[in-house]
Coordinates of C-alpha atoms and ligand atoms in Angstrom, one line a residue:
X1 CA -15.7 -19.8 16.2
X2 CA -17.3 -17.3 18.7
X3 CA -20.6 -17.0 19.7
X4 CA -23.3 -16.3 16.8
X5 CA -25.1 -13.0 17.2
X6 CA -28.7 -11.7 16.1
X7 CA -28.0 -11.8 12.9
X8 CA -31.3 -11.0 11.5
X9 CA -31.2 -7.9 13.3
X10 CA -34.0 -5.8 14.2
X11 CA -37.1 -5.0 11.6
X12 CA -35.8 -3.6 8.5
X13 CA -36.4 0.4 8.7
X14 CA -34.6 0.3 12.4
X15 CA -31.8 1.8 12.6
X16 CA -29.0 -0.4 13.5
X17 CA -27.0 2.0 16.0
X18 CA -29.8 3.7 17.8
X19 CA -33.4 2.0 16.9
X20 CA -34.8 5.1 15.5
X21 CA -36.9 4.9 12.2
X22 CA -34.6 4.4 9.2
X23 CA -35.6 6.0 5.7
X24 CA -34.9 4.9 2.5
X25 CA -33.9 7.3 -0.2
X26 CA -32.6 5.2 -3.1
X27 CA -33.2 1.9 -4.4
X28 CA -30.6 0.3 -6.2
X29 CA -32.6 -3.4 -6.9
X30 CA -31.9 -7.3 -6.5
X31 CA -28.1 -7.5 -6.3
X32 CA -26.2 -10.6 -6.0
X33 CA -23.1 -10.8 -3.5
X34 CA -20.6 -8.7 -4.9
X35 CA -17.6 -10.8 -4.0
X36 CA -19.1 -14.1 -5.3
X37 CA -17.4 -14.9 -8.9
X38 CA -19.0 -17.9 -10.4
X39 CA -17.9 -21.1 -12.1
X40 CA -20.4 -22.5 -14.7
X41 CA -22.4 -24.2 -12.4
X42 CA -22.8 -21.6 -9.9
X43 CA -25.3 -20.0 -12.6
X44 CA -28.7 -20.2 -11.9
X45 CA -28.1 -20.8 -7.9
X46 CA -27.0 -17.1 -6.9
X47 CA -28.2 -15.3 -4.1
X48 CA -30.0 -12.3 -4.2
X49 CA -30.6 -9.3 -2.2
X50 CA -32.6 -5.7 -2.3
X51 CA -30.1 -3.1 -2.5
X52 CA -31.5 0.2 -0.8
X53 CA -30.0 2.8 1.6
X54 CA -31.8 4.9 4.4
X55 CA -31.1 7.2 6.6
X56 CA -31.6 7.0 10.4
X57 CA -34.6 9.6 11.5
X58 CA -32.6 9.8 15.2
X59 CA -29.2 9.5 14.8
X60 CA -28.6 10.3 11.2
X61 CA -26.5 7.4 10.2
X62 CA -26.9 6.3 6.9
X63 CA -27.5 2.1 6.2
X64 CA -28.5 -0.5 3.8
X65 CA -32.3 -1.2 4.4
X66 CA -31.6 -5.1 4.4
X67 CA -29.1 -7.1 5.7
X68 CA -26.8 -10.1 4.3
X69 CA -25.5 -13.0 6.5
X70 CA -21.9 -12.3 7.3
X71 CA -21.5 -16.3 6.5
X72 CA -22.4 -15.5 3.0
X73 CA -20.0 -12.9 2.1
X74 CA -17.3 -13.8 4.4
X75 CA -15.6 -17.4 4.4
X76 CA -13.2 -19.6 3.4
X77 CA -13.3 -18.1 -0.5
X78 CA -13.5 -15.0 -0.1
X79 CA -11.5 -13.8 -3.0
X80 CA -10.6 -9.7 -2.0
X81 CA -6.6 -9.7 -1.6
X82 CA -6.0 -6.0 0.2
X83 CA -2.2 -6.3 -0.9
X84 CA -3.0 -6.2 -4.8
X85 CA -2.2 -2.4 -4.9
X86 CA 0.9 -0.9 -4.5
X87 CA -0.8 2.6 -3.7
X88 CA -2.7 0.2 -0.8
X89 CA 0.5 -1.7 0.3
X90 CA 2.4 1.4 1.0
X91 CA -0.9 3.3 2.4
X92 CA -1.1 0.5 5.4
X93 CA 2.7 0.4 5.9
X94 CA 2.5 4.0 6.7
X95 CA -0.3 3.2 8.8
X96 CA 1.4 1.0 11.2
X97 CA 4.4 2.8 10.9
X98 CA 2.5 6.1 12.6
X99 CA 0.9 3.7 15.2
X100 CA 4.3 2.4 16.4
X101 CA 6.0 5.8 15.9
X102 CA 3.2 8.0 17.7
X103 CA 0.8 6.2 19.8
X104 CA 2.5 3.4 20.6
X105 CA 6.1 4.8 21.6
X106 CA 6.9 5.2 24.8
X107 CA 4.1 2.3 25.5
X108 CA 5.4 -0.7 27.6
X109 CA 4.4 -4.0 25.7
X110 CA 2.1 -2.1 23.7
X111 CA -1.0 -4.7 21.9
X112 CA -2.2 -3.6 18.4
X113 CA -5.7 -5.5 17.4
X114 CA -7.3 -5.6 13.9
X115 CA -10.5 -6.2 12.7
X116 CA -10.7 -7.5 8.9
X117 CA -6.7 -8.0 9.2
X118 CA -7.5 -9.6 5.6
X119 CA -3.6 -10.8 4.3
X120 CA -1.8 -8.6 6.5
X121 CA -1.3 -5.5 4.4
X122 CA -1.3 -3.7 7.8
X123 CA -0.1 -6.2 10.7
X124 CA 2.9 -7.3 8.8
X125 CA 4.9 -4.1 9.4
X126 CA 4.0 -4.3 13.3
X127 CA 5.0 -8.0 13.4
X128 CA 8.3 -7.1 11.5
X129 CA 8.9 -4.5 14.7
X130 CA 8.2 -7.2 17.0
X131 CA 4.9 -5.8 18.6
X132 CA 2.5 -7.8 19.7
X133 CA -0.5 -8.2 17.8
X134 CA -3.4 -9.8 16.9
X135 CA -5.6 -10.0 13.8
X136 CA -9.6 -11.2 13.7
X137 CA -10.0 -12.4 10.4
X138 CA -13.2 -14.6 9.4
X139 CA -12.3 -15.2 5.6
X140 CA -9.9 -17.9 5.8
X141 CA -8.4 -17.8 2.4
X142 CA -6.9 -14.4 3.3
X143 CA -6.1 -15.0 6.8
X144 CA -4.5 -17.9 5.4
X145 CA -1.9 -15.4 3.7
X146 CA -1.6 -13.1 6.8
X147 CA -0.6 -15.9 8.4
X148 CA 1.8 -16.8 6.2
X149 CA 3.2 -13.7 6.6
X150 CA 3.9 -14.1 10.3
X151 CA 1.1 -12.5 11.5
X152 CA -1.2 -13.7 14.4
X153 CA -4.4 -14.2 13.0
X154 CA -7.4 -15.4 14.8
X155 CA -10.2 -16.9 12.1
X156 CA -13.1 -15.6 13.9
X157 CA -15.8 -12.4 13.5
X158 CA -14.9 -9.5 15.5
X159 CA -17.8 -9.3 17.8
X160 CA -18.3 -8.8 22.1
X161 CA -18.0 -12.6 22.8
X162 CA -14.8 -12.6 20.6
X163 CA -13.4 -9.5 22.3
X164 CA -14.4 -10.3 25.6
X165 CA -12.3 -13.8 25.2
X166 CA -9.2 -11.7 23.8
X167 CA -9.3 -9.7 26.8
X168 CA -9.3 -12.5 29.6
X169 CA -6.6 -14.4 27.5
X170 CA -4.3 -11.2 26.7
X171 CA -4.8 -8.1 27.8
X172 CA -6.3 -4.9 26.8
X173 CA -5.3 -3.5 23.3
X174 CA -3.8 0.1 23.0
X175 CA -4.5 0.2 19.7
X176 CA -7.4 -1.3 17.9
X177 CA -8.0 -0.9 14.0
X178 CA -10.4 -1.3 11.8
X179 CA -9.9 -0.2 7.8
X180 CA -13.2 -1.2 5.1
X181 CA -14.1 -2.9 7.8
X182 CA -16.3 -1.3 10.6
X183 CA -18.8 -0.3 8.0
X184 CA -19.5 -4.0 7.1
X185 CA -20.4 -4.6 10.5
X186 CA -24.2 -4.2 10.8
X187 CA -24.1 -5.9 14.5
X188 CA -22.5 -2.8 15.4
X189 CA -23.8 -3.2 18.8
X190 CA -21.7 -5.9 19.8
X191 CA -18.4 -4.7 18.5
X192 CA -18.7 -1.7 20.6
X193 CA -19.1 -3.6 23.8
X194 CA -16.4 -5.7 22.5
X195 CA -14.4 -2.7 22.1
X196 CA -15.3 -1.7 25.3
X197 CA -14.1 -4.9 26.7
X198 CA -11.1 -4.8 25.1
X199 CA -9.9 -1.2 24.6
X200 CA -6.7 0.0 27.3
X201 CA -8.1 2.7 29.5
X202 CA -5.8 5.2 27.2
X203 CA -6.0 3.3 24.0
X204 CA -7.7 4.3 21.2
X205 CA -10.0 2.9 18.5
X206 CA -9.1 3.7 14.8
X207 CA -11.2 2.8 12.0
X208 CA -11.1 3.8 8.0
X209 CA -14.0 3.7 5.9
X210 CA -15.9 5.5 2.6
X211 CA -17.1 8.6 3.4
X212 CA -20.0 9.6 3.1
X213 CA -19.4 13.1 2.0
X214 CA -17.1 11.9 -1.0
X215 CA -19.6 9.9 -1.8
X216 CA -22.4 12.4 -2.0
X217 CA -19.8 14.5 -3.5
X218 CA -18.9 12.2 -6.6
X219 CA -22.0 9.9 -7.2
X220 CA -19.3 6.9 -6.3
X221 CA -22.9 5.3 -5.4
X222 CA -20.6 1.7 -6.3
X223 CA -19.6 2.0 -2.9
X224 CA -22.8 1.1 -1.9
X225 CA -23.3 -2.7 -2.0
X226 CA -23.8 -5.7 0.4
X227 CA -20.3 -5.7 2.6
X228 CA -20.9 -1.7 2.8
X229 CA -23.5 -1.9 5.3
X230 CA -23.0 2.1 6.8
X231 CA -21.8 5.2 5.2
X232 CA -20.3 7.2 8.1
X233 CA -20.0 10.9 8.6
X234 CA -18.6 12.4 11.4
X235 CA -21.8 13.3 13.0
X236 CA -23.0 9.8 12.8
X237 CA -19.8 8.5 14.2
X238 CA -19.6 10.9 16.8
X239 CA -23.5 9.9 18.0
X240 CA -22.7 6.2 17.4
X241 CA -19.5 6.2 20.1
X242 CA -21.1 7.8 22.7
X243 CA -24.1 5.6 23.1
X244 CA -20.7 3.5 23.6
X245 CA -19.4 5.4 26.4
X246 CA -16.7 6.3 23.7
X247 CA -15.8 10.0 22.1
X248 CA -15.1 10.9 18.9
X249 CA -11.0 12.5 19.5
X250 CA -9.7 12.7 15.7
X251 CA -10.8 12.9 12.2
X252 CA -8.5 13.1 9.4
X253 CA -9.2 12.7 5.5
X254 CA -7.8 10.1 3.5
X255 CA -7.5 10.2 -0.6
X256 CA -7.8 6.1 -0.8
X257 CA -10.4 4.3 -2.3
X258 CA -12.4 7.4 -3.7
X259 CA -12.3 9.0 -0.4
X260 CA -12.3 8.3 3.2
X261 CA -11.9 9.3 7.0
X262 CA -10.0 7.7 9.2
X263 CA -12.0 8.3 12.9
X264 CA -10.3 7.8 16.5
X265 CA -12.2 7.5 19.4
X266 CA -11.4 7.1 22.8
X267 CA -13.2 6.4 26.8
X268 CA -15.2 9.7 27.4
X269 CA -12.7 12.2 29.3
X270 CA -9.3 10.5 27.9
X271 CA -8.8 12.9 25.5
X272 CA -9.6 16.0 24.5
X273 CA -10.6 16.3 20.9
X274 CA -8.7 17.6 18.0
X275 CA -10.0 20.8 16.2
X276 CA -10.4 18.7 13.1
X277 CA -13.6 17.0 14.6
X278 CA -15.4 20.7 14.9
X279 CA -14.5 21.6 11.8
X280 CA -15.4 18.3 9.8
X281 CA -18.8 18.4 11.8
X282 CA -19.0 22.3 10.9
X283 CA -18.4 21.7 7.1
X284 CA -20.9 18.4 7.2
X285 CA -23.1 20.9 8.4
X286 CA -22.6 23.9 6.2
X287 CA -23.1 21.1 3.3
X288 CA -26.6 19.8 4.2
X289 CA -25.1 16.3 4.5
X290 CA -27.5 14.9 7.0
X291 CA -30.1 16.7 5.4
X292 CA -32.9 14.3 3.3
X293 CA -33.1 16.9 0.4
X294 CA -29.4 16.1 0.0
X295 CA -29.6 12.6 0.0
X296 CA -32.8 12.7 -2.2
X297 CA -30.7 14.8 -4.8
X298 CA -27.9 12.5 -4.8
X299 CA -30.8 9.7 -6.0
X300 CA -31.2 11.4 -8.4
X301 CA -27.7 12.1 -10.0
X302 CA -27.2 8.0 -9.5
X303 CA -29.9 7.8 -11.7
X304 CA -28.6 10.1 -13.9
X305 CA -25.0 8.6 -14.1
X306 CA -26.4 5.1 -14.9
X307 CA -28.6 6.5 -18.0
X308 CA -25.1 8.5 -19.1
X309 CA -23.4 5.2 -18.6
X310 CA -25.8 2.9 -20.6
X311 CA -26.8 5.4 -23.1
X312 CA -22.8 5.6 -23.7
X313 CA -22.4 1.9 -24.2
X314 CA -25.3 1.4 -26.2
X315 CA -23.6 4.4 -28.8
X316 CA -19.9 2.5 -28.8
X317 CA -22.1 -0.6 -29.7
X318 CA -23.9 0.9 -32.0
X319 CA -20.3 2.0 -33.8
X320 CA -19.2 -1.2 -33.6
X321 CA -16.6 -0.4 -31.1
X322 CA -15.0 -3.3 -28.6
X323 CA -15.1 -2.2 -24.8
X324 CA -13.6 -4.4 -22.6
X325 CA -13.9 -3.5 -18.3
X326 CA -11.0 -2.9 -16.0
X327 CA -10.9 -4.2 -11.9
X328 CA -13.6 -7.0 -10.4
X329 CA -14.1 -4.4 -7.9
X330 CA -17.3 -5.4 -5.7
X331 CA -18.2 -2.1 -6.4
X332 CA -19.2 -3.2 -10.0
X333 CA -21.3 -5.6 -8.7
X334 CA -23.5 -2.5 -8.4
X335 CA -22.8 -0.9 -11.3
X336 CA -22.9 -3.7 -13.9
X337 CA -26.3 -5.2 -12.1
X338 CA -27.8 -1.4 -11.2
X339 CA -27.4 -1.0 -15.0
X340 CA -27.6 -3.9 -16.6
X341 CA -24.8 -4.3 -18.3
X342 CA -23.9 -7.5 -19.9
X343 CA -21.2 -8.9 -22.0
X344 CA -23.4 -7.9 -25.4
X345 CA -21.5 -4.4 -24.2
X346 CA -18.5 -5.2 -22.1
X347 CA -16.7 -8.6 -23.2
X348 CA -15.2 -9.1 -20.5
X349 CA -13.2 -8.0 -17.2
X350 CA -9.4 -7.8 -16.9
X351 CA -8.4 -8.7 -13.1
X352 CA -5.2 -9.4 -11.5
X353 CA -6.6 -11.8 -8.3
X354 CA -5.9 -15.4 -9.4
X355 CA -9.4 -16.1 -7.1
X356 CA -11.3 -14.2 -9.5
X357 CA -9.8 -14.9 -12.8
X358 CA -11.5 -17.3 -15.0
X359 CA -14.6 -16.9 -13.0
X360 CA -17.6 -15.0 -14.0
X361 CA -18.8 -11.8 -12.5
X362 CA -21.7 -12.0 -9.8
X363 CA -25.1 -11.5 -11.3
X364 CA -24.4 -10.1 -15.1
X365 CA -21.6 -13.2 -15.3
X366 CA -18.7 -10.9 -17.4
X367 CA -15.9 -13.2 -17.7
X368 CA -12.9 -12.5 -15.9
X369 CA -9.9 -13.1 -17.4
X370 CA -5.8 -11.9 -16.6
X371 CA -4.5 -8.7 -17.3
X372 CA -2.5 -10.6 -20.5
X373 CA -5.8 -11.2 -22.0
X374 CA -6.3 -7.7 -21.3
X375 CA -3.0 -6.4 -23.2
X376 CA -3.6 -8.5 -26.3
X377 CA -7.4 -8.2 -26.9
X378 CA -6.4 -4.7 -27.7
X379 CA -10.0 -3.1 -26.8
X380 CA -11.3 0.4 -28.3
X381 CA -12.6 1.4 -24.4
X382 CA -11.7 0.2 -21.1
X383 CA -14.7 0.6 -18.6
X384 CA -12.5 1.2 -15.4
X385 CA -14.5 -0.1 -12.5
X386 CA -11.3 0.3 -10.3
X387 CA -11.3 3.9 -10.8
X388 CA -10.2 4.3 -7.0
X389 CA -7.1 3.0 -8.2
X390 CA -6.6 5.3 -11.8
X391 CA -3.7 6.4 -11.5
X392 CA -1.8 3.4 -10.5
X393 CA -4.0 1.2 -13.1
X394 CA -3.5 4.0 -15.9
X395 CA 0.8 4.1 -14.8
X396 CA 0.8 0.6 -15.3
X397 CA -1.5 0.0 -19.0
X398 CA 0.6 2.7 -20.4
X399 CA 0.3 1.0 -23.7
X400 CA -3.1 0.9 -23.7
X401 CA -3.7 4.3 -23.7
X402 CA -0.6 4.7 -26.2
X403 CA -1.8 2.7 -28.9
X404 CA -5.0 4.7 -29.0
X405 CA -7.1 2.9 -25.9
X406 CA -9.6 5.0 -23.7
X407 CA -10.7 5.1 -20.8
X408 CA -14.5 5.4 -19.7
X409 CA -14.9 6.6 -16.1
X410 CA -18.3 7.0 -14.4
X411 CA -17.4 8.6 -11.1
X412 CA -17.6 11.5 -10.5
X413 CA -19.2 11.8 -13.8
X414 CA -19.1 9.9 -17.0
X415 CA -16.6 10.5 -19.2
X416 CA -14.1 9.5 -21.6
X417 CA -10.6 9.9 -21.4
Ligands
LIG1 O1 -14.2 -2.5 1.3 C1 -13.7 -3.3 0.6 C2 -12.5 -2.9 -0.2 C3 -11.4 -2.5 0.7 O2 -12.1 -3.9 -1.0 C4 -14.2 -4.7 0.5 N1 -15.6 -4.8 0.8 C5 -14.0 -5.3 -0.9 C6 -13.0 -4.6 -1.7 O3 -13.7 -3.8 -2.6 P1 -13.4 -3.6 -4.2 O4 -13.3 -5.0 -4.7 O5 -14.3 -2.6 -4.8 O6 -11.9 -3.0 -4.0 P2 -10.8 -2.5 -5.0 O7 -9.6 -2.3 -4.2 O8 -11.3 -1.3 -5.7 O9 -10.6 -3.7 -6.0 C7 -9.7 -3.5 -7.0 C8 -9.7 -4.7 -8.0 O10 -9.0 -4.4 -9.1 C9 -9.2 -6.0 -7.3 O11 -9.9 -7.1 -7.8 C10 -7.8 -6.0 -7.9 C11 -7.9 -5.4 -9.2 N2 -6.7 -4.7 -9.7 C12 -6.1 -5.0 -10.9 O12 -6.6 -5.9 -11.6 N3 -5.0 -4.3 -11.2 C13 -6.2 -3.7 -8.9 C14 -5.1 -3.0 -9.3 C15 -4.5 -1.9 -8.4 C16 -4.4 -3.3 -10.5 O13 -3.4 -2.8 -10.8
LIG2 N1 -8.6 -4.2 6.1 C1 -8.5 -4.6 4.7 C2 -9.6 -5.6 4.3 C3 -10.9 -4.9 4.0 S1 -12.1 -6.1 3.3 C4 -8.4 -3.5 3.8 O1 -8.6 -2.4 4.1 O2 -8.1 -3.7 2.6 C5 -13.1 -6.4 4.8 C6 -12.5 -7.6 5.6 O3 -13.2 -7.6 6.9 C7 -12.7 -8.9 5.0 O4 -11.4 -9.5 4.9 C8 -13.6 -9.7 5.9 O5 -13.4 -11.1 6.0 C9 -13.4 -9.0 7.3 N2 -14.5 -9.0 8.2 C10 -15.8 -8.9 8.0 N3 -16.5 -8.9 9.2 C11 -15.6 -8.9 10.2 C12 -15.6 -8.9 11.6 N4 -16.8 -8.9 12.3 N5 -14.5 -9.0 12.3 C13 -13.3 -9.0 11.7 N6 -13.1 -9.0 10.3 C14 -14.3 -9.0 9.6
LIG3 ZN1 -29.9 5.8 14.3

């Protein structure tokens, strides 16, 4: 293992990029990890957490208000399987396939490093090209898969010492990559200067992550819970890499997972900046997106959607309707303890991750059960919690809707369909 960091961090209310005053503009209450499912006796020993977001007085970037040990969310059971989505699967396939087509052709021995490598979703295409590569991944039940796979995988946290050790052993990277990862990182510090120390003079950094603006857009405020530490923009990203001697060279939107950017950065004076980057900043601008008023407002829709949500529920109960949920996402964590919602309205969870099934849901303890159990409970509604992933859920549960199942979504509003 590498060396341990600060993980307590500074005082809560400091930001975690720049040090400024952070302030916090919506509470979302005691949440429990959203990635730990729970056999019986589990219950009654979770942890807990307050759940709030701020936004950084200096450099704008917008964080949870408290932090949880990385040891506690990521480990040797850590039950999130990237490759359990076709849409995903072919998404990161793509991905590699444009590093090794583009920035890597032409490269001499090129090095591709990634952070959160989880079962190899991504790295697997490079190792089938026979490119050298090498993937940090702390959660040993997934890098146990990645592994498997044939990719390298080193069990560790991404983090200067780490890096720095990477470096001396094998070179500088030309490609590091990062996707839902970064914006777990709250010791963002350190993986910059490990970045630093491991980055090719012309290599670039790459990372993926929720965007903020889609999530200001569609109340998706699920995407805020303990693993999402920051909710980038590209102003804040663009701040946050050149305190690292880094610049912000590329910015491109991505429909996956409700919205995201993908973000490259480079050593000051490498590159010159794609247009894209003025114009996302321009249109962050234009849309008040750093602005508190617009966070404030988007405080109060959350609140909104949640009434919507239970109010909803509480009427299909009241009709004697059955409503069953759809995904295990972490983001429900949020939802289901954010509103309350228990299995005297949602019976229970459909999943397809064997390390969640049979287990029950952090906090408001839904079971979780098979997509079988799914097909032959034969609900009225299906909450979908994995809404990022509609259209390949909906494809697949056909039937459902066929035989006169609906759908309730609650991003970006509530609705039935
Ligand atoms: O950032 C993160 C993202 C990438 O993954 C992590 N912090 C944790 C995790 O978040 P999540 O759990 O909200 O991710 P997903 O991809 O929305 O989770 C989908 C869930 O739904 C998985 O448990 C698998 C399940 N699923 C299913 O049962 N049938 C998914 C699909 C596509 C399906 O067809
Ligand atoms: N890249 C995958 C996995 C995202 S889940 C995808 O996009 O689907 C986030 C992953 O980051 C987890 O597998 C977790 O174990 C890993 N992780 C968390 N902190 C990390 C760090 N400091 N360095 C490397 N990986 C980390
Ligand atoms: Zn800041």
């Amino acid at each position: 293992m590498s060396q341990p960091v600060s993980m307590s961090g500074p005082r809560p209310g400091r930001c975690r990029v720049c040090d400024a005053d952070v302030v916090e503009f919506l509470d979302l209450g005691a949440q429990p990890l959203s990635d730990a499912f729970l056999t019986p006796k589990d219950i009654g020993h979770e942890f807990f957490y307050r759940l709030a977001v701020g936004r950084c007085t200096g450099c704008t970037m917008v964080q949870l208000m408290e932090e949880v040990p990385r040891e506690r969310m990521f480990h040797a059971e850590y039950p999130y399987h990237s490759s359990g989505s076709s849409v995903m699967r072919e998404h990161f396939a793509a991905t590699a396939r444009r590093f090794l087509d583009t920035e890597l052709a032409g490269t001499e021995d090129p090095f591709v490093v990634e952070l959160g490598c989880n079962d190899g979703v991504m790295l697997k295409t490079v190792h089938e090209a026979g490119v050298r590569h090498l993937g940090f991944e702390p959660s040993g039940s997934v890098g146990r898969l990645a592994a498997e796979s044939g990719v390298r995988v080193r069990e560790a946290f991404f983090e200067e010492s780490s890096a720095a050790d990477l470096r001396r052993r094998e070179g500088a990277a030309d490609v590091i990559y990062a996707a839902n990862t970064l914006c777990h990182i709250p010791y963002m510090d350190s993986v910059l200067r490990g970045v630093d120390a491991l980055l090719a003079a012309d290599g670039v950094f790459v990372f993926e992550d929720p965007y903020l603006g889609d999530i200001v857009e569609r109340t998706s405020f699920d995407q805020i819970y303990d693993e999402h530490f920051f909710f980038f923009t590209a102003r804040s990203v663009r701040a946050m890499a050149r305190r690292a001697g880094l610049e912000l060279v590329g910015v491109e939107r991505l429909p996956v997972h409700g919205g995201e950017v993908r973000y490259t950065l480079a050593r000051a004076g490498s590159r010159q900046p794609s247009p894209a980057v003025a114009e996302l900043l321009a249109e962050e601008e234009a849309r008040g997106l750093a602005d508190p008023r617009t966070l404030d407002a988007f405080a109060e829709r959350v609140a909104r959607h949640r009434d919507e949500l239970v109010a909803l529920l509480r009427r299909l109960r009241a009709e004697g309707r059955t409503v069953a949920a759809y995904g295990a996402t972490a983001k429900s964590a949020t939802v289901t303890n954010y509103c309350g919602i228990g299995t005297e309205s949602v019976s229970f969870v459909s999943d397809s991750t064997p390390a969640k099934q049979d287990r029950l849901s952090p906090g408001m303890h839904l079971p979780v059960v098979p997509p079988e159990v799914f097909a032959k409970a034969r609900p009225d509604y299906a909450l979908l919690f994995a809404w990022n992933h509609a259209e390949e859920i909906m494809r697949k549960e056909e039937d459902f809707a066929r035989e006169g199942g609906r759908w309730i979504l609650y991003v970006p509003e509530v609705r039935v369909v």
